[in-house]
Coordinates of N, CA and C and ligand atoms in Angstrom, one line a residue:
X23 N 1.8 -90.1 -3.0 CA 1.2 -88.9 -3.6 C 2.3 -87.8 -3.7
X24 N 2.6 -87.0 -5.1 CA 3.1 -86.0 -4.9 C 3.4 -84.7 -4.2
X25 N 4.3 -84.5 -3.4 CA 4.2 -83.1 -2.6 C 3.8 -82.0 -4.1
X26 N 2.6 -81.5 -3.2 CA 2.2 -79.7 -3.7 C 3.3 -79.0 -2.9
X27 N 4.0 -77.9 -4.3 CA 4.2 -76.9 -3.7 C 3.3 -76.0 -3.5
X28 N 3.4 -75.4 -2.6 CA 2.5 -73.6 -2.6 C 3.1 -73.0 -3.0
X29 N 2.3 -72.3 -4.2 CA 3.1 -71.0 -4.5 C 2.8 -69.7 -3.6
X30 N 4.0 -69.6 -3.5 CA 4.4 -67.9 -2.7 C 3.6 -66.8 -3.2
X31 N 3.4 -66.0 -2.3 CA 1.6 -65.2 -2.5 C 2.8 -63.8 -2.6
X32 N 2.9 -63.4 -3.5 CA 3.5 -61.9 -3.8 C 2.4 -60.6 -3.9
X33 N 2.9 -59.5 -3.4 CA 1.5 -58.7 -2.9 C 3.0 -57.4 -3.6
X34 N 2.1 -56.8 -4.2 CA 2.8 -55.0 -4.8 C 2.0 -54.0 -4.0
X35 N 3.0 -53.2 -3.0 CA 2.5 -52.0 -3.1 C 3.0 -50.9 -3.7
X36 N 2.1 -50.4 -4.5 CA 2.7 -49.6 -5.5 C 2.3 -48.0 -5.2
X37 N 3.5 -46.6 -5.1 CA 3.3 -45.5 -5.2 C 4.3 -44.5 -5.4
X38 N 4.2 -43.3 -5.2 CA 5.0 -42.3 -5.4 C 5.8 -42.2 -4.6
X39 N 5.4 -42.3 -3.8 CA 6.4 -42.1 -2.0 C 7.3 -41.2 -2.4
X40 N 6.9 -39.9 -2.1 CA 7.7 -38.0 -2.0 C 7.4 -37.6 -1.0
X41 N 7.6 -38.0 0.3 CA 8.5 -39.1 0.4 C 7.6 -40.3 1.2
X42 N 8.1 -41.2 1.7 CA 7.2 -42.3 2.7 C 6.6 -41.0 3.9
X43 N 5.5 -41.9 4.5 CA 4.7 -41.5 5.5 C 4.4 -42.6 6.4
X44 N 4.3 -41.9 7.4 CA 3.8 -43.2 8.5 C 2.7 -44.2 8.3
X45 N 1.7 -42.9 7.2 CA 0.7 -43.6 6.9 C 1.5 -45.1 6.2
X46 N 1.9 -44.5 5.1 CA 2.5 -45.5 4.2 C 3.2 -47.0 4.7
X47 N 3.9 -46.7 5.5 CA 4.6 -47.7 6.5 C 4.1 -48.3 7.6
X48 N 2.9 -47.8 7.5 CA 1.3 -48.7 8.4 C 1.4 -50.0 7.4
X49 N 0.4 -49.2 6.3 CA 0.2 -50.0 4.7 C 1.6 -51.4 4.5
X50 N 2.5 -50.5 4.9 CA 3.8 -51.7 4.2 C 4.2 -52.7 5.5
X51 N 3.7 -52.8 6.5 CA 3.8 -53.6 7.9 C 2.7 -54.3 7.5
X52 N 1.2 -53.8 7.6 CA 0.2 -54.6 7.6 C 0.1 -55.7 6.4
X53 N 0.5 -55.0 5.3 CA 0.8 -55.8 4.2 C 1.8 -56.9 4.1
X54 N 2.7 -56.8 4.4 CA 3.9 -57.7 5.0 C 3.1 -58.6 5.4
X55 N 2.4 -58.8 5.9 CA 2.1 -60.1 7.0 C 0.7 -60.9 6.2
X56 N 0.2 -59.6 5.6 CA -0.3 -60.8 4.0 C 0.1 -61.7 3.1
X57 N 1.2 -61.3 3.0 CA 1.9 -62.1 1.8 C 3.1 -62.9 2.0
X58 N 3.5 -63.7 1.5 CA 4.8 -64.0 1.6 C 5.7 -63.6 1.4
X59 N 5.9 -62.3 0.5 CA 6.9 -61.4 0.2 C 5.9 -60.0 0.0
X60 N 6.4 -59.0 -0.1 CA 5.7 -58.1 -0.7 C 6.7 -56.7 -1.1
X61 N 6.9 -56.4 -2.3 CA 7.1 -55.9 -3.1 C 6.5 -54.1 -2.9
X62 N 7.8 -53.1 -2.6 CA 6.8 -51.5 -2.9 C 7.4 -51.1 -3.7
X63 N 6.6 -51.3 -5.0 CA 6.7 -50.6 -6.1 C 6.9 -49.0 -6.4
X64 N 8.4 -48.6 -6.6 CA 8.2 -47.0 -6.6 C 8.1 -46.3 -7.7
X65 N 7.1 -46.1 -8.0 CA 7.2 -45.3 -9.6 C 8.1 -44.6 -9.9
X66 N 8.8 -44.6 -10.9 CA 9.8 -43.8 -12.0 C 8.8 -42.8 -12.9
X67 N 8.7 -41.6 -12.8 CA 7.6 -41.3 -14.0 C 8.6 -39.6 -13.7
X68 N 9.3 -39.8 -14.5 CA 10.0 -38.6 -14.9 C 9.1 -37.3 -16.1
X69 N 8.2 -37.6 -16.1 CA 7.0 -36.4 -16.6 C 6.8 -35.8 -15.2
X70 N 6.8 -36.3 -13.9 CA 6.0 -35.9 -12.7 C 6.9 -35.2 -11.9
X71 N 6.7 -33.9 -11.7 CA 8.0 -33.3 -10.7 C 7.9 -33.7 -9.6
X72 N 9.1 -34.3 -8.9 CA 9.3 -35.1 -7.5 C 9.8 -34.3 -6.7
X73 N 10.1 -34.4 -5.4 CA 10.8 -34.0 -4.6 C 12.0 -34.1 -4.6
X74 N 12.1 -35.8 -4.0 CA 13.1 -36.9 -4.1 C 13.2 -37.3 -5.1
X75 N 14.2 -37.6 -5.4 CA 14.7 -38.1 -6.7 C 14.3 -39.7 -6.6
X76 N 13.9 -40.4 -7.4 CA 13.7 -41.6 -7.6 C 15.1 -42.9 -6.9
X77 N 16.5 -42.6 -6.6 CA 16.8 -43.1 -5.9 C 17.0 -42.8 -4.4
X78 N 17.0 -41.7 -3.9 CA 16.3 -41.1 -3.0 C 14.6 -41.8 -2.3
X79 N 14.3 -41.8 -3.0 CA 12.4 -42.3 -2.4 C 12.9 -43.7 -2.1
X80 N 13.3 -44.7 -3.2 CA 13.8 -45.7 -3.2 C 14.4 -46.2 -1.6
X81 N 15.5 -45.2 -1.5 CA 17.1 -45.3 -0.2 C 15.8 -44.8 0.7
X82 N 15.2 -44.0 0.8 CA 14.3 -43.7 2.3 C 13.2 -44.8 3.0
X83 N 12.9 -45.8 1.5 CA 11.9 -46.6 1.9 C 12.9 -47.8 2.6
X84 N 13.6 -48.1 2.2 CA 14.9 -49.3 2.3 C 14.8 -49.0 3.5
X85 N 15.6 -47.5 4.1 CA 16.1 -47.2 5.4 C 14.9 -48.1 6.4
X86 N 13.6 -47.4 6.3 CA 12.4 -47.7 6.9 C 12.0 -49.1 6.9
X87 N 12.8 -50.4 6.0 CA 11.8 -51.1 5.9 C 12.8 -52.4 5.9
X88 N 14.4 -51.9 6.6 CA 15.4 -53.5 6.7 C 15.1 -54.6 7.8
X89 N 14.0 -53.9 9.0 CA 13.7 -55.5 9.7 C 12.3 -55.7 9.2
X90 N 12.1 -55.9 8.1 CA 11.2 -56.4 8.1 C 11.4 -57.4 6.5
X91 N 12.0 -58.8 7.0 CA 12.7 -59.6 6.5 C 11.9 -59.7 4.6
X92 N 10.3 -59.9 4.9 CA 10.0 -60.4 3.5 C 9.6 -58.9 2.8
X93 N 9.9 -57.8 2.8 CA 9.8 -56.6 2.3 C 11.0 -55.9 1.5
X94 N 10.9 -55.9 0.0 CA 11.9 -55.2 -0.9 C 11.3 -54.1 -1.6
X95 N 12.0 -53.3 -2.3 CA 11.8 -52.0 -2.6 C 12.4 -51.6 -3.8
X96 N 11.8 -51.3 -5.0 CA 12.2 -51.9 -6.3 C 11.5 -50.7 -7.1
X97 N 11.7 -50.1 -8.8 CA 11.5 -49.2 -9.0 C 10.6 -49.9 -10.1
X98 N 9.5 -49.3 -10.0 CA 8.9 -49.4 -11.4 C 8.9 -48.4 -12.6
X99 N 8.6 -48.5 -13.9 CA 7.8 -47.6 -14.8 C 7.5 -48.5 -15.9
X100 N 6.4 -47.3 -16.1 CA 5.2 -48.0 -17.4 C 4.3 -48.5 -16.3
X101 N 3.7 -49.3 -17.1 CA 2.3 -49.6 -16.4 C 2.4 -50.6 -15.6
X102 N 1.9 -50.1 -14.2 CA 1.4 -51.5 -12.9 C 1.1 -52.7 -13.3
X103 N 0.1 -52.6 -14.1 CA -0.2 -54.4 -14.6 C 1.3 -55.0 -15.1
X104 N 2.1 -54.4 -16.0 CA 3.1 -54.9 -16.4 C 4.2 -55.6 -15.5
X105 N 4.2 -54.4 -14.3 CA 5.3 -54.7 -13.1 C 4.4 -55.9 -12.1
X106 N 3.5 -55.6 -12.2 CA 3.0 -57.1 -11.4 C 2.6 -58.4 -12.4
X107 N 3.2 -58.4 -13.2 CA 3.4 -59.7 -14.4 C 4.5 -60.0 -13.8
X108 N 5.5 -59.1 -14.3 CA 7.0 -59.1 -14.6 C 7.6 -59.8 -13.5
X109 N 6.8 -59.5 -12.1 CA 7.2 -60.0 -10.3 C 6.4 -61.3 -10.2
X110 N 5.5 -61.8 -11.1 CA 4.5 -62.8 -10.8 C 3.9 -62.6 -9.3
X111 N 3.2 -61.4 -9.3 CA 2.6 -61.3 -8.1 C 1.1 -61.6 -8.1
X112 N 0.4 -61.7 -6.9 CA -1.2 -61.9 -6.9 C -2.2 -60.8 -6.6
X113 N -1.4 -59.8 -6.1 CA -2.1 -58.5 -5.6 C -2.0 -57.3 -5.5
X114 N -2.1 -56.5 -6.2 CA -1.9 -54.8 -5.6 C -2.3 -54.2 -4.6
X115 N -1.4 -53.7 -3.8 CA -2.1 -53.5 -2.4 C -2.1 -51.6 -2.4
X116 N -3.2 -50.8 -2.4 CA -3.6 -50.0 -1.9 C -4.5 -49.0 -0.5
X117 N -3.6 -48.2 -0.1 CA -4.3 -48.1 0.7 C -5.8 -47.2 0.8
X118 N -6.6 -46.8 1.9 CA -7.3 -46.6 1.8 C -7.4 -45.1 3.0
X119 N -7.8 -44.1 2.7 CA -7.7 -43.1 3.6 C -9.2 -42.7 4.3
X120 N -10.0 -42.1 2.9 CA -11.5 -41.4 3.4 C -11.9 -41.8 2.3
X121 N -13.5 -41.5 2.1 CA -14.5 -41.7 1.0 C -13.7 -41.1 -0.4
X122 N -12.9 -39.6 -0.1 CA -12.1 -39.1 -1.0 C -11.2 -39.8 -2.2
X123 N -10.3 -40.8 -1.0 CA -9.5 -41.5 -1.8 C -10.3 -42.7 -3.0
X124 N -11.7 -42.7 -2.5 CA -12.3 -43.8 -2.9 C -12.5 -44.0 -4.8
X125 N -12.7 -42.6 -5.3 CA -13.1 -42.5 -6.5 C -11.8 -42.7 -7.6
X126 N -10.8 -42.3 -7.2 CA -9.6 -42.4 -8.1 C -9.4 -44.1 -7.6
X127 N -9.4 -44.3 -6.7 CA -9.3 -46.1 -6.2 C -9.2 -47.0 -7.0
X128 N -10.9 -46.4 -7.3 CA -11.8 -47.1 -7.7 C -11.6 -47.4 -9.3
X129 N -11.6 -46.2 -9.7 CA -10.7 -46.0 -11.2 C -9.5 -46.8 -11.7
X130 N -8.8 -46.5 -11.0 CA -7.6 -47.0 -10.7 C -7.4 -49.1 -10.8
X131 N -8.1 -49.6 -10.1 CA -8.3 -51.0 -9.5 C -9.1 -50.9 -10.8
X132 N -10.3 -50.7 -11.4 CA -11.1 -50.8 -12.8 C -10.6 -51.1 -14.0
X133 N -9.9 -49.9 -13.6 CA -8.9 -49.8 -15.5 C -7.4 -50.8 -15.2
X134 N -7.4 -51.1 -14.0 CA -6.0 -52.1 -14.3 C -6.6 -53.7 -14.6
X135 N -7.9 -53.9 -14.0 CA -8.5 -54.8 -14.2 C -8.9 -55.1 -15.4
X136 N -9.2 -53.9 -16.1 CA -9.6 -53.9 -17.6 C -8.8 -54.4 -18.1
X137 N -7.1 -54.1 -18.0 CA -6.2 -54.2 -18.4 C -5.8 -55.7 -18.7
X138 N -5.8 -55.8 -17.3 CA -5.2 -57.0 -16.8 C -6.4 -58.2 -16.0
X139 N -7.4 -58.8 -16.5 CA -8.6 -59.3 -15.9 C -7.5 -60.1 -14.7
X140 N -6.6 -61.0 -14.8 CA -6.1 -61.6 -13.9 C -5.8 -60.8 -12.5
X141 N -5.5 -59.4 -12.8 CA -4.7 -58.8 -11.5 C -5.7 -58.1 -10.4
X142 N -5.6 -58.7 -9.4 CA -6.8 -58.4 -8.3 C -5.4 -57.0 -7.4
X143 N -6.8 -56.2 -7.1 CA -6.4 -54.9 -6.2 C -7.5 -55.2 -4.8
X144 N -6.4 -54.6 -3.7 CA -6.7 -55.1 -2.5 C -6.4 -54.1 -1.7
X145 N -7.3 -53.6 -1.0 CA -7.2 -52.3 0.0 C -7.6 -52.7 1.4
X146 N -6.4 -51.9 2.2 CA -6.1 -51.9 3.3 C -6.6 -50.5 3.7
X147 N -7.4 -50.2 5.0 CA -8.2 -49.1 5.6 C -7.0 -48.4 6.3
X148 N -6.6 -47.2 6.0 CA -5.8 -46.6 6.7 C -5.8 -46.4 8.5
X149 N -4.7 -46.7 8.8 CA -5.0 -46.6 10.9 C -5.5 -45.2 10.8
X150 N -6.7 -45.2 11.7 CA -7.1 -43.8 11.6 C -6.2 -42.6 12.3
X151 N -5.2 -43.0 13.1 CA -4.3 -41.7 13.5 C -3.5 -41.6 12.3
X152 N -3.6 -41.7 10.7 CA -2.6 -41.5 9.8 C -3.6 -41.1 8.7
X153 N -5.1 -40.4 9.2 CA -6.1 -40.6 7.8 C -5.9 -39.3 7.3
X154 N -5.4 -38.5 8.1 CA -5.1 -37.0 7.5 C -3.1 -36.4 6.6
X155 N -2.7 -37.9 6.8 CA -1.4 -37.9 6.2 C -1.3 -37.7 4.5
X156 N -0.3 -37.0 4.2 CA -0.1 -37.7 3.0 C 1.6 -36.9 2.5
X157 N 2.3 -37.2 1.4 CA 3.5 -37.0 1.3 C 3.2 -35.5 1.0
X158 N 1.9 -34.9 0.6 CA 2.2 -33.4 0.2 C 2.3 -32.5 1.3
X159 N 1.2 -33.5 2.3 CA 1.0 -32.1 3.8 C 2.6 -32.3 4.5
X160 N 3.2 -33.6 4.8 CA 4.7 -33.6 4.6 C 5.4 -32.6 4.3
X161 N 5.6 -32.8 2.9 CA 6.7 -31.9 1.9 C 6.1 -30.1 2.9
X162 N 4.9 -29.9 2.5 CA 4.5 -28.5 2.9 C 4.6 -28.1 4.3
X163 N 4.3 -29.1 5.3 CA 4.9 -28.5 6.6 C 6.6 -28.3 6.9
X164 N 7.0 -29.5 6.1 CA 8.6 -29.3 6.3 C 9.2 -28.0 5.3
X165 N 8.7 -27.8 4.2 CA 9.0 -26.3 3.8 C 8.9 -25.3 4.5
X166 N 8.0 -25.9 5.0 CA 7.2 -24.2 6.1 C 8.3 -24.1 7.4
X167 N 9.0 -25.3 7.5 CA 9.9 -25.3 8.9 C 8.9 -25.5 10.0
X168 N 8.0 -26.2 9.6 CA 7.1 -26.9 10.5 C 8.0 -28.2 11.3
X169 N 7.1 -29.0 12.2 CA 7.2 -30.2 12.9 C 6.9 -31.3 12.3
X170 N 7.6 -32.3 11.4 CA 7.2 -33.2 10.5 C 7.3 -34.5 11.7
X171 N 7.6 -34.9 12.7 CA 7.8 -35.6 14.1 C 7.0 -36.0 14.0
X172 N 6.6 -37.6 13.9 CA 4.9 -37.9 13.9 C 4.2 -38.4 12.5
X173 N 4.5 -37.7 11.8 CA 3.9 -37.8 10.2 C 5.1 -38.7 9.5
X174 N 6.3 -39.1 9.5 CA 6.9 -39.7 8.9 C 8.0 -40.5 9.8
X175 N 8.3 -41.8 9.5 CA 9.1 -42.7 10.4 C 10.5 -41.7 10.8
X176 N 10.8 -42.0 12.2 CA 12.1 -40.4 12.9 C 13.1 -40.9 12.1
X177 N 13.9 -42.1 11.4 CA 14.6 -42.1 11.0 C 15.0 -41.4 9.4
X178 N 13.8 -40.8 8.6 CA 13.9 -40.2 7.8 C 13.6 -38.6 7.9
X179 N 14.0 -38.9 9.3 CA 13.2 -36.7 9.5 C 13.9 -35.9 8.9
X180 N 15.5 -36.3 9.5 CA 16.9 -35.5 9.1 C 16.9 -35.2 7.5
X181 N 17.1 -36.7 6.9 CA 16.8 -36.6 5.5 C 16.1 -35.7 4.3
X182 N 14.4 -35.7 5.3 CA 13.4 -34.7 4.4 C 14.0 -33.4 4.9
X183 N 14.3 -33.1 6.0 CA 14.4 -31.6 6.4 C 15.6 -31.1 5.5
X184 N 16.9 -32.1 5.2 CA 18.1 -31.5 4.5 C 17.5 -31.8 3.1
X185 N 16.3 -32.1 2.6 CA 16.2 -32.1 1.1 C 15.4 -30.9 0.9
X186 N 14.7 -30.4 1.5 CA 13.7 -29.1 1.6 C 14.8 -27.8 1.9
X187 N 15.5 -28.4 2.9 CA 16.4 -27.1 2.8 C 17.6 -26.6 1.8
X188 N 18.1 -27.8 1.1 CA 18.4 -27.4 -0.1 C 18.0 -27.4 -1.4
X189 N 16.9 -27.3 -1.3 CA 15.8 -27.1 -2.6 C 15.4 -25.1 -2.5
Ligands
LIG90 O1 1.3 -42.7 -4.7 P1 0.4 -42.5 -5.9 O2 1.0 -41.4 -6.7 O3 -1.0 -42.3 -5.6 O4 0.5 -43.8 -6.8 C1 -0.1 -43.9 -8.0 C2 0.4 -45.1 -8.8 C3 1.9 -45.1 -8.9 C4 0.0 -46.4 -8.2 C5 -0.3 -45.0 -10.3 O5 -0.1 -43.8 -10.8 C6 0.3 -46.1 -11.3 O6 0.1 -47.2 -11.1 N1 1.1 -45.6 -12.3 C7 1.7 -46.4 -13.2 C8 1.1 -46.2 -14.6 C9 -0.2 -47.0 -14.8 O7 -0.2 -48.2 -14.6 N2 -1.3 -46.3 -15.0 C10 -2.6 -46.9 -15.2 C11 -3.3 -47.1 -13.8 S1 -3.6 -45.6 -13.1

């Protein structure tokens, strides 16, 4: 009888990351251990004012994410469905925060589905000590010269705090 291969289960998580968050790096650990590989898609969308520069977001997720062997960090633009063709992946992994996050999600996973009938979206429930995170309250406490300690992995503290300070 022929050996079956299995094909390798590729999972995208795709976002802005200005910059990563602990939340985020929950998402990219728990996801990791779904798939065989998984893929964080960082959007390029130069219409969108960033913080970080697109190889900047890119270098901070890397930093955060070298032991964790089946996890790469790759830039997209244009449309998600395209970039999860292009990777032959099986899933978009989103996460999930509060009832809030739910309606753009929802949108979101609909119209890529429309797009793309093959491409399944798959959401992961945020750890509840990270449901109040997100890269904006970041960016705006470290402006403020606030304590970002806690909200984003320690090895990118120095990082955000020298990109806010010279902005
Ligand atoms: O971290 P974000 O900003 O919530 O991520 C949003 C993202 C990047 C997943 C979404 O904007 C996206 O997929 N953009 C690519 C363009 C696209 O495919 N648009 C149609 C689906 S919204």
């Amino acid at each position: 009888m022929p050996m079956e291969t299995k094909k390798k289960r590729i999972g995208i998580y795709p976002g802005s990351f200005d910059p990563l968050t602990n939340g985020h790096l929950d998402i990219i650990i728990r996801a990791s251990r779904l798939f065989d590989s998984l893929i964080v898609g960082v959007l390029r969308n130069d219409a969108k004012k960033t913080l970080f520069s697109m190889e900047e977001r890119v270098a901070l997720i890397r930093k955060c994410t070298e032991d964790i062997p089946n996890v790469s960090v790759e830039m997209f633009e244009g449309l998600l469905v395209d970039f999860v063709h292009e990777k032959k992946a099986d899933a978009i992994v989103r996460g999930l925060r509060a009832v809030s996050d739910y309606e753009y999600e929802l949108q979101m996973a609909m119209l890529n589905k429309h797009m793309s009938p093959d491409v399944e979206t798959i959401f992961l429930m945020t750890d509840i000590n990270n449901s109040y995170l997100s890269s904006s309250v970041v960016k705006d406490v470290a402006m403020h010269g606030g304590n970002i300690r806690g909200l984003v992995p320690e090895t990118v503290i120095d990082d955000i705090y020298r990109k806010v300070k010279a902005k």
